[in-house]
mmCIF file of C-alpha atoms in Angstrom:
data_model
loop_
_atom_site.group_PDB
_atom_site.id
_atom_site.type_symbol
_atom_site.label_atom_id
_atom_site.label_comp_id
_atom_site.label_asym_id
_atom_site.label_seq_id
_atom_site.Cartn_x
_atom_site.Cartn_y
_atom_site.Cartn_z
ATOM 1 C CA UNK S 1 23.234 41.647 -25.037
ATOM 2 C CA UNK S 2 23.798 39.121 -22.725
ATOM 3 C CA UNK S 3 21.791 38.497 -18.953
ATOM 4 C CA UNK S 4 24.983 39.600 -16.877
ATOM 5 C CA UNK S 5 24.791 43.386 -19.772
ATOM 6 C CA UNK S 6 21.085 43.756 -18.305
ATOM 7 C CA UNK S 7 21.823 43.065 -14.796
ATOM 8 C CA UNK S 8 24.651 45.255 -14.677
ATOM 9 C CA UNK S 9 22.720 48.125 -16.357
ATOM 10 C CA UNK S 10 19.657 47.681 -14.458
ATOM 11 C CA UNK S 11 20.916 46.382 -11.099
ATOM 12 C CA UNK S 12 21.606 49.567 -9.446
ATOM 13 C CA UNK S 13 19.011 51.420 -10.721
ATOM 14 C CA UNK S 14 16.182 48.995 -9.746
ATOM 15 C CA UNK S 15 17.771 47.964 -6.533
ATOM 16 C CA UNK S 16 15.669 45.433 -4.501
ATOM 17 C CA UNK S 17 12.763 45.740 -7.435
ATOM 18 C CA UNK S 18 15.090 43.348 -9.705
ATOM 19 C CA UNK S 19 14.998 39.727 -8.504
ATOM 20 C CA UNK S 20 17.516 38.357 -11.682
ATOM 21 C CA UNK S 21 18.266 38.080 -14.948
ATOM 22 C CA UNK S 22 19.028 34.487 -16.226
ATOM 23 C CA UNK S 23 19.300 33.356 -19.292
ATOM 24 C CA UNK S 24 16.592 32.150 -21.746
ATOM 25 C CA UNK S 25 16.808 30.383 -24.888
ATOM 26 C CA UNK S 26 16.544 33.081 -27.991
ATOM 27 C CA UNK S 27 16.194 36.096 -25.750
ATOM 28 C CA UNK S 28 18.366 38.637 -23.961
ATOM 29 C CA UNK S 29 17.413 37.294 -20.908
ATOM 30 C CA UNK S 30 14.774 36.643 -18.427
ATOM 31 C CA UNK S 31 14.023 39.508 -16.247
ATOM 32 C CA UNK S 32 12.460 38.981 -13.528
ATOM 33 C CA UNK S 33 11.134 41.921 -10.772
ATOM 34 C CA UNK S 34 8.657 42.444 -7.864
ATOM 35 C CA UNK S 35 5.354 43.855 -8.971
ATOM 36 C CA UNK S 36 5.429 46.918 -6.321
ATOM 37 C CA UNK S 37 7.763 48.858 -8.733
ATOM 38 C CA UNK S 38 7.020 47.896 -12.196
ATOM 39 C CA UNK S 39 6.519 50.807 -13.791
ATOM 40 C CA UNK S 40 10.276 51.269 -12.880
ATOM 41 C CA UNK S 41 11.217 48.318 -14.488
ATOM 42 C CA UNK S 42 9.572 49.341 -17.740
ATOM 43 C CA UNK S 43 10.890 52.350 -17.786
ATOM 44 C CA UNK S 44 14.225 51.136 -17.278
ATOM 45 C CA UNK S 45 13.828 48.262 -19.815
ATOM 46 C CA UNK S 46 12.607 50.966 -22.361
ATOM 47 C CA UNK S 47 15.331 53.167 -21.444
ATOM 48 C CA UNK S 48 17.923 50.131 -22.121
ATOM 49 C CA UNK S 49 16.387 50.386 -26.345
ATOM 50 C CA UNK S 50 13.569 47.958 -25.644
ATOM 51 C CA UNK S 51 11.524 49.985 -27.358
ATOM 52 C CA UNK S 52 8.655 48.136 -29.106
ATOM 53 C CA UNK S 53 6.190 45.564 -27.020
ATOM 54 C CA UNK S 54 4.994 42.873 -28.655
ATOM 55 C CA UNK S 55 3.313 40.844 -26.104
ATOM 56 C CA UNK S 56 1.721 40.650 -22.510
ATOM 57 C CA UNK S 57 0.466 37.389 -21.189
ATOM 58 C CA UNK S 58 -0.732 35.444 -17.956
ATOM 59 C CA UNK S 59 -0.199 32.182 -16.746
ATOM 60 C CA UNK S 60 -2.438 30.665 -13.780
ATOM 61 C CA UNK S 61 -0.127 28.538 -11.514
ATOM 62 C CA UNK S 62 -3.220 27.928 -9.133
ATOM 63 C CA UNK S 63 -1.364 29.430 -6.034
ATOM 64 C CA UNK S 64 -0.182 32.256 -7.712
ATOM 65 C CA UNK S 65 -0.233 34.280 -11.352
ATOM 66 C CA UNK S 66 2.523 35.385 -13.599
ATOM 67 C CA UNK S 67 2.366 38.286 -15.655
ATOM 68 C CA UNK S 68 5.018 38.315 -18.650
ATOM 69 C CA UNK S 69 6.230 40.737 -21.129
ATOM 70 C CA UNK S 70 7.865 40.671 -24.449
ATOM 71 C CA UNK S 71 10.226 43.929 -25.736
ATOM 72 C CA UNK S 72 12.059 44.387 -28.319
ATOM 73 C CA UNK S 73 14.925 46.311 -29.086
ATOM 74 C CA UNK S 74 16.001 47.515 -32.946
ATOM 75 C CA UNK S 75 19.751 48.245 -31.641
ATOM 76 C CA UNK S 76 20.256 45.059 -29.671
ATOM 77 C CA UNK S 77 18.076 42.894 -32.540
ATOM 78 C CA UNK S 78 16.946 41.093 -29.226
ATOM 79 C CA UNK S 79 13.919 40.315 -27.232
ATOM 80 C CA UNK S 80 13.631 40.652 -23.404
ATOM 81 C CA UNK S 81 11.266 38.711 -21.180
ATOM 82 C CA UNK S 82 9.814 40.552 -18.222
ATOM 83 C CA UNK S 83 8.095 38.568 -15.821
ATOM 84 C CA UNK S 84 6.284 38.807 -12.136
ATOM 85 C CA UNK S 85 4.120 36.988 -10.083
ATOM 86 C CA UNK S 86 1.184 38.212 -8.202
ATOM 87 C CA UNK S 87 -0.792 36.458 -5.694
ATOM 88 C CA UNK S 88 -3.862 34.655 -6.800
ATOM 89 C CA UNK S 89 -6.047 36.135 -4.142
ATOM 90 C CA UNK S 90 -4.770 39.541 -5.167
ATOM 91 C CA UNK S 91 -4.366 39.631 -8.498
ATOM 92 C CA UNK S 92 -3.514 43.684 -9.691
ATOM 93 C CA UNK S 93 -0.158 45.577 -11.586
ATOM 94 C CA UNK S 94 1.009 48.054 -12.631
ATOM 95 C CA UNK S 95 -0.163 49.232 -16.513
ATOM 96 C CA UNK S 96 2.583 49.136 -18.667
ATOM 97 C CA UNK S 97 1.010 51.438 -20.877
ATOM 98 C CA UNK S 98 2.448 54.978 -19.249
ATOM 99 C CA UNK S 99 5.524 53.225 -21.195
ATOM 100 C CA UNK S 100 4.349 51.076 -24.066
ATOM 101 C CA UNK S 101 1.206 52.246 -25.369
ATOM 102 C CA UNK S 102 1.113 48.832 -27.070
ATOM 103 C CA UNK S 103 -0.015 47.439 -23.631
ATOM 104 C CA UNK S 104 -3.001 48.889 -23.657
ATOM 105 C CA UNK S 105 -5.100 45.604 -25.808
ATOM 106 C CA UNK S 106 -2.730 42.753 -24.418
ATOM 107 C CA UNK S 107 -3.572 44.261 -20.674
ATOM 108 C CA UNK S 108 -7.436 43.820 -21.499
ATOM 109 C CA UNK S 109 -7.143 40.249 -22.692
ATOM 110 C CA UNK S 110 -4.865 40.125 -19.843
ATOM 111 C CA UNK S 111 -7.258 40.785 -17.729
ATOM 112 C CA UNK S 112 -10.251 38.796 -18.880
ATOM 113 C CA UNK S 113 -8.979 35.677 -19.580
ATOM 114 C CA UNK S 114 -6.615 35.099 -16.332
ATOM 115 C CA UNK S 115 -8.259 37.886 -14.232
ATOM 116 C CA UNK S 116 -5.308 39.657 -13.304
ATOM 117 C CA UNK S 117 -6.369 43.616 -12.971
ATOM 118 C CA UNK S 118 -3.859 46.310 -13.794
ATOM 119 C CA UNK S 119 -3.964 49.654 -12.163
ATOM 120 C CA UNK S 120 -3.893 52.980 -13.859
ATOM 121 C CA UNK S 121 -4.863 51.290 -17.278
ATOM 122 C CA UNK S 122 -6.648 53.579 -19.342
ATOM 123 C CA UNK S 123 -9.333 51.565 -20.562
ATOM 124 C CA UNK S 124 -9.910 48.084 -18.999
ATOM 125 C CA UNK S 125 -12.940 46.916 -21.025
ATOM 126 C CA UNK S 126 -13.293 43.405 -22.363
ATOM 127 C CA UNK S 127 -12.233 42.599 -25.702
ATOM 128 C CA UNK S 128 -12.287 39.056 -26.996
ATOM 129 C CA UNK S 129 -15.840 38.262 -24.638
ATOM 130 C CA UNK S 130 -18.710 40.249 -24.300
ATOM 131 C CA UNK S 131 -19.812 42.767 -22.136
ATOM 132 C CA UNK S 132 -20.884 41.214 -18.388
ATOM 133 C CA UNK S 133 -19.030 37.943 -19.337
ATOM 134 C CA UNK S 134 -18.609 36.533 -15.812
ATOM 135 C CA UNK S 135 -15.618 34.050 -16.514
ATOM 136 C CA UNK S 136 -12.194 33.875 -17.075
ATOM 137 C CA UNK S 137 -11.657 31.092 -19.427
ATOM 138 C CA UNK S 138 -7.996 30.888 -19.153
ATOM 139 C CA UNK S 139 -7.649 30.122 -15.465
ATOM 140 C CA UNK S 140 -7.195 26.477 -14.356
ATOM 141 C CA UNK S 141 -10.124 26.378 -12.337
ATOM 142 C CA UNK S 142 -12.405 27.107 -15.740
ATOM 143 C CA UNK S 143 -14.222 24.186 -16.641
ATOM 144 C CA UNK S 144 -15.970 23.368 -19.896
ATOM 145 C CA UNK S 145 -19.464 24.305 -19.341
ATOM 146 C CA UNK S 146 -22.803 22.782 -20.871
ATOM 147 C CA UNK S 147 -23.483 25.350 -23.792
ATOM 148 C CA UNK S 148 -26.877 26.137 -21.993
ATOM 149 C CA UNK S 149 -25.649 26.765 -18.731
ATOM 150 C CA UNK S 150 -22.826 29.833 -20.454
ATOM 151 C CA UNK S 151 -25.846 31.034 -22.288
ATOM 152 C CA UNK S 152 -27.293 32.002 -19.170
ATOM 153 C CA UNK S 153 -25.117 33.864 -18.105
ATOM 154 C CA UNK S 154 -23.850 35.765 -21.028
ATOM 155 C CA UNK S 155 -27.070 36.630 -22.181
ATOM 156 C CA UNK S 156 -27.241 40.301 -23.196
ATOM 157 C CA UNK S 157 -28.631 40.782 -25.886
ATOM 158 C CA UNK O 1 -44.670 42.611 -74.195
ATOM 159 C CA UNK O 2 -46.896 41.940 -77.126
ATOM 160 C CA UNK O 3 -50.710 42.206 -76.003
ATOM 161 C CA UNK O 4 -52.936 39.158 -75.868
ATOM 162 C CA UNK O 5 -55.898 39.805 -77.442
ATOM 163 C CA UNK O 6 -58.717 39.131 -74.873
ATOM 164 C CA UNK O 7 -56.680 39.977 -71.482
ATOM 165 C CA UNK O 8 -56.784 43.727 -71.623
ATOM 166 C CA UNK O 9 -54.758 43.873 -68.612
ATOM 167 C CA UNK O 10 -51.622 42.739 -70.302
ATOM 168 C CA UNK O 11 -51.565 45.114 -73.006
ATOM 169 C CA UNK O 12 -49.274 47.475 -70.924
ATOM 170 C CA UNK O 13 -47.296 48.472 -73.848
ATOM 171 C CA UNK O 14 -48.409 52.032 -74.108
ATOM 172 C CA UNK O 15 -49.285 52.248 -70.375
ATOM 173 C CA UNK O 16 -48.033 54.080 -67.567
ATOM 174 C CA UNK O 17 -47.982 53.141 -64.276
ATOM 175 C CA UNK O 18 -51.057 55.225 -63.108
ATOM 176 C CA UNK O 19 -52.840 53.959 -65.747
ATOM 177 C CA UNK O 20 -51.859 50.328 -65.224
ATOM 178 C CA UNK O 21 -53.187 50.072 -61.996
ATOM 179 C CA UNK O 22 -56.667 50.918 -62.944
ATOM 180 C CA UNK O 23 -56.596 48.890 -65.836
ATOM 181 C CA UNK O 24 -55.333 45.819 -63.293
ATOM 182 C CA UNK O 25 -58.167 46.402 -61.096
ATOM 183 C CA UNK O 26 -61.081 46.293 -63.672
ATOM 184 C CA UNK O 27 -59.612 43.146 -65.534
ATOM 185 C CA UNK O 28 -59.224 41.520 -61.591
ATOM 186 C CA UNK O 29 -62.258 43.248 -59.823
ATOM 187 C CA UNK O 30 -64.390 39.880 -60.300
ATOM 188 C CA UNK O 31 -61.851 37.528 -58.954
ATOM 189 C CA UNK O 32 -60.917 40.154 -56.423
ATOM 190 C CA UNK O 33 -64.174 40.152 -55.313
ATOM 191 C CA UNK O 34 -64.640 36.105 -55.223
ATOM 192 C CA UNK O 35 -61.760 35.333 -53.509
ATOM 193 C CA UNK O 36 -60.038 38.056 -51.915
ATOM 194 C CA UNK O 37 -57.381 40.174 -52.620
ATOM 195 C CA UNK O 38 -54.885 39.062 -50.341
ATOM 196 C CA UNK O 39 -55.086 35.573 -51.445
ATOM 197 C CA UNK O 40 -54.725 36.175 -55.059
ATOM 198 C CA UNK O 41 -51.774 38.861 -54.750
ATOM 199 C CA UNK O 42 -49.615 36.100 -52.267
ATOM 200 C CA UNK O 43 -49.249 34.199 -55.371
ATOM 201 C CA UNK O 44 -47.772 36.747 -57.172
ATOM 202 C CA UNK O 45 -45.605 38.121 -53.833
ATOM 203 C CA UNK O 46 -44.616 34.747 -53.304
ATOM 204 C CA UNK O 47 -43.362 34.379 -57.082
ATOM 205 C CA UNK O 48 -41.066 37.772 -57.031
ATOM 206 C CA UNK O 49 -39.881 36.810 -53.545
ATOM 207 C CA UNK O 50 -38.545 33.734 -54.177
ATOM 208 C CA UNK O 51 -36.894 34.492 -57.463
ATOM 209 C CA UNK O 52 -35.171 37.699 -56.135
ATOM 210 C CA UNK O 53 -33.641 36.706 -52.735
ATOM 211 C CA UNK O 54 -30.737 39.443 -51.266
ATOM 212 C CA UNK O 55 -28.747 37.764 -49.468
ATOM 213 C CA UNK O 56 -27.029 39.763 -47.014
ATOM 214 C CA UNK O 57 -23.380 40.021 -47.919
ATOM 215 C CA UNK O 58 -21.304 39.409 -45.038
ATOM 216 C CA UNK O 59 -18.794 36.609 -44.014
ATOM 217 C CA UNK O 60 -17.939 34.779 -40.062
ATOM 218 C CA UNK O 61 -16.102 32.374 -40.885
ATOM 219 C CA UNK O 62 -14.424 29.406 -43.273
ATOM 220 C CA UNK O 63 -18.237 28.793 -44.407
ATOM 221 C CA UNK O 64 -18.066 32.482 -46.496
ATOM 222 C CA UNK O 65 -15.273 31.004 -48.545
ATOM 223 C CA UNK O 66 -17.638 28.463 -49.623
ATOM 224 C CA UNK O 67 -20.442 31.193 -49.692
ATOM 225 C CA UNK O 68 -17.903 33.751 -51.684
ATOM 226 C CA UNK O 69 -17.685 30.316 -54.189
ATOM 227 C CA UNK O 70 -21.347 30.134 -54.791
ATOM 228 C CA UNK O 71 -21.010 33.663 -56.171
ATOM 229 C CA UNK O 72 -18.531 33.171 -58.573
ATOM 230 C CA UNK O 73 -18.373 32.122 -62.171
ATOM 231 C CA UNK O 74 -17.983 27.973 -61.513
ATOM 232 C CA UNK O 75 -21.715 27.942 -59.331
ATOM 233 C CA UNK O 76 -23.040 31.258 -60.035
ATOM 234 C CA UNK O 77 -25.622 31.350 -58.082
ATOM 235 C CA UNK O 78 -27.038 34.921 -59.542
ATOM 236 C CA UNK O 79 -28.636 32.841 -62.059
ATOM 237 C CA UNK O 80 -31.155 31.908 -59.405
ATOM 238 C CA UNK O 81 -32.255 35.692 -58.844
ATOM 239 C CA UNK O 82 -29.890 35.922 -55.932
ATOM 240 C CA UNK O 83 -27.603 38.979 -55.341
ATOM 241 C CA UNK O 84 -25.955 39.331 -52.400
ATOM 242 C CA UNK O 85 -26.200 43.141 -51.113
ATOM 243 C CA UNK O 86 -24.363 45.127 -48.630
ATOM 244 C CA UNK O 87 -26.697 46.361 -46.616
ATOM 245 C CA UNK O 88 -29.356 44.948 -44.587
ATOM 246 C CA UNK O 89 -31.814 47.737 -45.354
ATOM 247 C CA UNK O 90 -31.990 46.049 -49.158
ATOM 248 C CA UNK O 91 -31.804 42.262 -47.961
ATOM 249 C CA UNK O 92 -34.253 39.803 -47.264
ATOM 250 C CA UNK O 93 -32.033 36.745 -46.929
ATOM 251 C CA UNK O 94 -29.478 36.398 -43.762
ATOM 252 C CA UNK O 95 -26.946 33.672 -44.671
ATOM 253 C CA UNK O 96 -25.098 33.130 -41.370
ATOM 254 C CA UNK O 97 -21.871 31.392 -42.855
ATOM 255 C CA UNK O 98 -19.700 30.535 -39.885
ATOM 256 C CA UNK O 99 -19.179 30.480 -36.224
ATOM 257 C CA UNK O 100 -21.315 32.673 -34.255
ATOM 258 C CA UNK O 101 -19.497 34.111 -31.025
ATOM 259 C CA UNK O 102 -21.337 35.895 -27.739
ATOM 260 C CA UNK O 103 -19.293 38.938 -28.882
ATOM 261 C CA UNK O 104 -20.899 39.151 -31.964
ATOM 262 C CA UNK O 105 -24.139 37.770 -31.014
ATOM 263 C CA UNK O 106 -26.205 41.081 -30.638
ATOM 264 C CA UNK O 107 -24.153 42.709 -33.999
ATOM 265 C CA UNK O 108 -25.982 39.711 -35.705
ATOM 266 C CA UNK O 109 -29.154 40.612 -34.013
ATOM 267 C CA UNK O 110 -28.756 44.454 -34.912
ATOM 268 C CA UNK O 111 -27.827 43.161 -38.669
ATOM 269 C CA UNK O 112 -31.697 40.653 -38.739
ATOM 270 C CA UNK O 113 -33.769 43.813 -37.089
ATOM 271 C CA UNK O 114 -32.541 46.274 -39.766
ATOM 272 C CA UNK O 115 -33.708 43.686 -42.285
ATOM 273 C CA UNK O 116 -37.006 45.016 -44.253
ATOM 274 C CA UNK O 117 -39.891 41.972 -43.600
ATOM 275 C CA UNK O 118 -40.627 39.533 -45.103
ATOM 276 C CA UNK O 119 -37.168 38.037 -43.793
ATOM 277 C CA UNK O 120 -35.468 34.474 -43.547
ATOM 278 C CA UNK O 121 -32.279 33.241 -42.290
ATOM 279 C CA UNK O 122 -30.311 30.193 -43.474
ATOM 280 C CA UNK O 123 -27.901 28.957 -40.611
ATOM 281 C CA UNK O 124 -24.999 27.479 -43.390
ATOM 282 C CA UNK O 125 -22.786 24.729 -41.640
ATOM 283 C CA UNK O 126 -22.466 23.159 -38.546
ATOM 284 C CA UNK O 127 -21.269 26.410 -36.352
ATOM 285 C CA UNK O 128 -24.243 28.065 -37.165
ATOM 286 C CA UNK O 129 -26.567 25.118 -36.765
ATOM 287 C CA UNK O 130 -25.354 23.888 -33.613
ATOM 288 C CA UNK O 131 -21.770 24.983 -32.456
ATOM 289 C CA UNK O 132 -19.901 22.791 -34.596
ATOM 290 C CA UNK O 133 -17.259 21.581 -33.276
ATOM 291 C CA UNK O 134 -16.373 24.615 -31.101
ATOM 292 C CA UNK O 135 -19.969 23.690 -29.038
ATOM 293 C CA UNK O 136 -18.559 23.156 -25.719
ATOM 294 C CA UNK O 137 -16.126 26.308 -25.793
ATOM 295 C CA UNK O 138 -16.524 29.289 -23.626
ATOM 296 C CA UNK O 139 -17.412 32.246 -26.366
ATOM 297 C CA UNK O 140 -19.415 30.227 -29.162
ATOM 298 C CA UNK O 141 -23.104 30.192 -29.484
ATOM 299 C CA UNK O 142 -24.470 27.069 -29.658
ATOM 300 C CA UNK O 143 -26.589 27.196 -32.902
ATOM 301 C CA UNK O 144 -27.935 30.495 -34.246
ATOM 302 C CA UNK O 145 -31.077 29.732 -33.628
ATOM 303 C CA UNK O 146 -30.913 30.740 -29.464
ATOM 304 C CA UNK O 147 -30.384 34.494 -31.673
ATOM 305 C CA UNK O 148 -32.728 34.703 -34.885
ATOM 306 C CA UNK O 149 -35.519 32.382 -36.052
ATOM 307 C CA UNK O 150 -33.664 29.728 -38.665
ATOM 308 C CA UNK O 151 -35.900 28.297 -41.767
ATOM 309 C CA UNK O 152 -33.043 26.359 -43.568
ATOM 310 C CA UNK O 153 -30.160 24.564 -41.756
ATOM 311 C CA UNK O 154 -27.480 23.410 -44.219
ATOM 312 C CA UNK O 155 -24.869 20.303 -42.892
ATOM 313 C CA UNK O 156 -21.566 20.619 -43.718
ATOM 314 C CA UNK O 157 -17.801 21.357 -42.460
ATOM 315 C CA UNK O 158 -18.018 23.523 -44.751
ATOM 316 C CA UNK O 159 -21.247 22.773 -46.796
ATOM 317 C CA UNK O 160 -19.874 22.738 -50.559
ATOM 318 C CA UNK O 161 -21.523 25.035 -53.036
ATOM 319 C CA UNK O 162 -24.053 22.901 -54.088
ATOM 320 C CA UNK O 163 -25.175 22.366 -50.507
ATOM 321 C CA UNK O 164 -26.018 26.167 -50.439
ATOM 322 C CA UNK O 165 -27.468 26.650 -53.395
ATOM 323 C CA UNK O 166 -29.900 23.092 -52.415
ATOM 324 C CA UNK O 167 -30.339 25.478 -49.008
ATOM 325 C CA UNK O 168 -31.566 28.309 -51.053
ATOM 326 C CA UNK O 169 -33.704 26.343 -53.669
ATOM 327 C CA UNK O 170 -35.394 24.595 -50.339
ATOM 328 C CA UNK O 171 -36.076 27.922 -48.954
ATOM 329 C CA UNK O 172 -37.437 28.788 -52.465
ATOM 330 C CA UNK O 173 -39.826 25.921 -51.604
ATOM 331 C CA UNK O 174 -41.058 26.974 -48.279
ATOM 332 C CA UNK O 175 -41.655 30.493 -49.922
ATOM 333 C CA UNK O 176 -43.659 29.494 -52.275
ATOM 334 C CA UNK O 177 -46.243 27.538 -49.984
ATOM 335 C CA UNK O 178 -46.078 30.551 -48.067
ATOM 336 C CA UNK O 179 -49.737 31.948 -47.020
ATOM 337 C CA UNK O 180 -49.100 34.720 -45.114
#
């Protein structure tokens, strides 16, 4: 499956949702779509035989986030590349898991290392840092902190 | 046990344990009385504690492989009395072999309050003595002992077998001038 396959079999379907496909090195393609219909998109990706999610990241460009996912199809033997950006001052999605149950642990770390919320998730709970954890490590403006001054703050035990 | 002639106490041979007791108290009542009982049971406390440590039998981190080697046939460290148990209702001896994160901080804390007293920990490696080399990151805590009160810290990335089992034999130590 090539990028042009995916844009022609999503392109009319998604209309105005789809920014473009272009090609990526040892995937189908890169997809990427506005965040105000993403649970479209997924649904249409699945629909295509992307049927298995293996990953969901972040990435903190300072003025803005990008959400990415990874699907993969058994027909096509290929991986897809979803990916969005959201505005850093209002970080929230869609939950992919309506479509991929998989979602449902990749949105948590999702969410508490780059701080990017997703709506409709069914359990948004952290999962790598304790409960009441007040940072988000994986954002740029994280700095290493004196050991003392963390313990402060995460105490709760 | 043969008898000694002249220390009835010991000739336990034929006795129960109701009967023992009594026995114990009229061969000890005169030392009892001239020094205490407390301080001429710690001895004896002291002596079974220290040659039957349970260590609790759970692993962190890279330091449990280590721990795990202690245990086996090259070290074998049960010839020292120590047995490492599953459960913390039967262990006296928390061995906190690897790197200690905020997540698990208060399962580690849950794990030392179910343990029976008396209790001591052992904080094996650097992780657990100070952060190792994961100090500065956002999830570790920085030595075990901002958790649980540490007797024995143990150096090491990892600390080989023999550093252990030195850890254990110096906690054997402060055990035995134990007075309370």
């Amino acid at each position: 499956m090539q990028p042009e396959d995916l844009e022609r079999a999503l392109g009319p379907a998604l209309g105005p949702t789809l920014v473009g496909v272009e090609p990526f090195v040892g995937f189908a393609g890169r997809l990427r779509f506005r965040r105000e219909g993403a649970l479209d998109v997924f649904r249409a990706v699945h629909g295509l035989g992307f049927a298995h999610l293996s990953l969901v990241g972040g990435i903190d460009w300072v003025d803005h986030r990008e959400v990415f996912y990874v699907a993969w199809s058994d027909d096509a033997r290929q991986y897809v590349l979803l990916s969005t950006e959201v505005p850093a001052n209002d970080a929230h999605l869609e939950s992919a898991t309506p479509v991929w149950p998989s979602a449902d642990w990749h949105e948590r770390e999702t969410w508490e290392l780059v701080d990017i919320s997703f709506d409709h998730h069914p359990d948004l709970r952290h999962l790598l840092t304790p409960d009441g954890y007040a940072f988000h490590p994986l954002l740029r403006s994280f700095k290493l902190h004196e050991p003392e001054e963390l313990e402060v703050k995460t105490r709760h035990v | 046990m043969a008898g000694q002639p002249g220390v009835p106490f010991l000739e336990i041979e034929a006795l129960r344990t109701r009967e023992f007791i009594p026995a114990a108290k009229e061969a000890l009542g005169d030392l009892i009385a001239e020094k205490g009982q407390a301080k001429l049971i710690r001895p004896v406390f002291n002596w079974a504690g220290r040659n039957s440590l349970f260590p609790l039998h759970w692993g962190l981190a890279c330091c449990a492989i280590e721990f795990a080697a202690a245990f086996g046939a090259r070290w074998d460290a049960e010839r020292f009395g120590i047995v490492p148990r599953s459960t913390p209702r039967q262990c006296d001896l928390m061995i906190v072999n690897g790197t200690v994160t905020w997540k698990v901080a208060h399962k580690l804390i849950t794990l030392y309050e179910q343990m029976p007293e008396p209790k001591w920990v052992i904080a094996m490696g650097n992780c657990a003595t100070g952060g190792g080399p994961f100090r500065t990151a956002y999830s570790v805590v920085p030595g075990v002992d901002k958790l649980v009160p540490v007797d024995v810290y143990i150096a090491g990335c990892p600390p080989r077998p023999e550093a252990l089992l030195d850890g254990i034999l110096r906690l054997e130590q402060l055990i035995r001038e134990r007075k309370e």
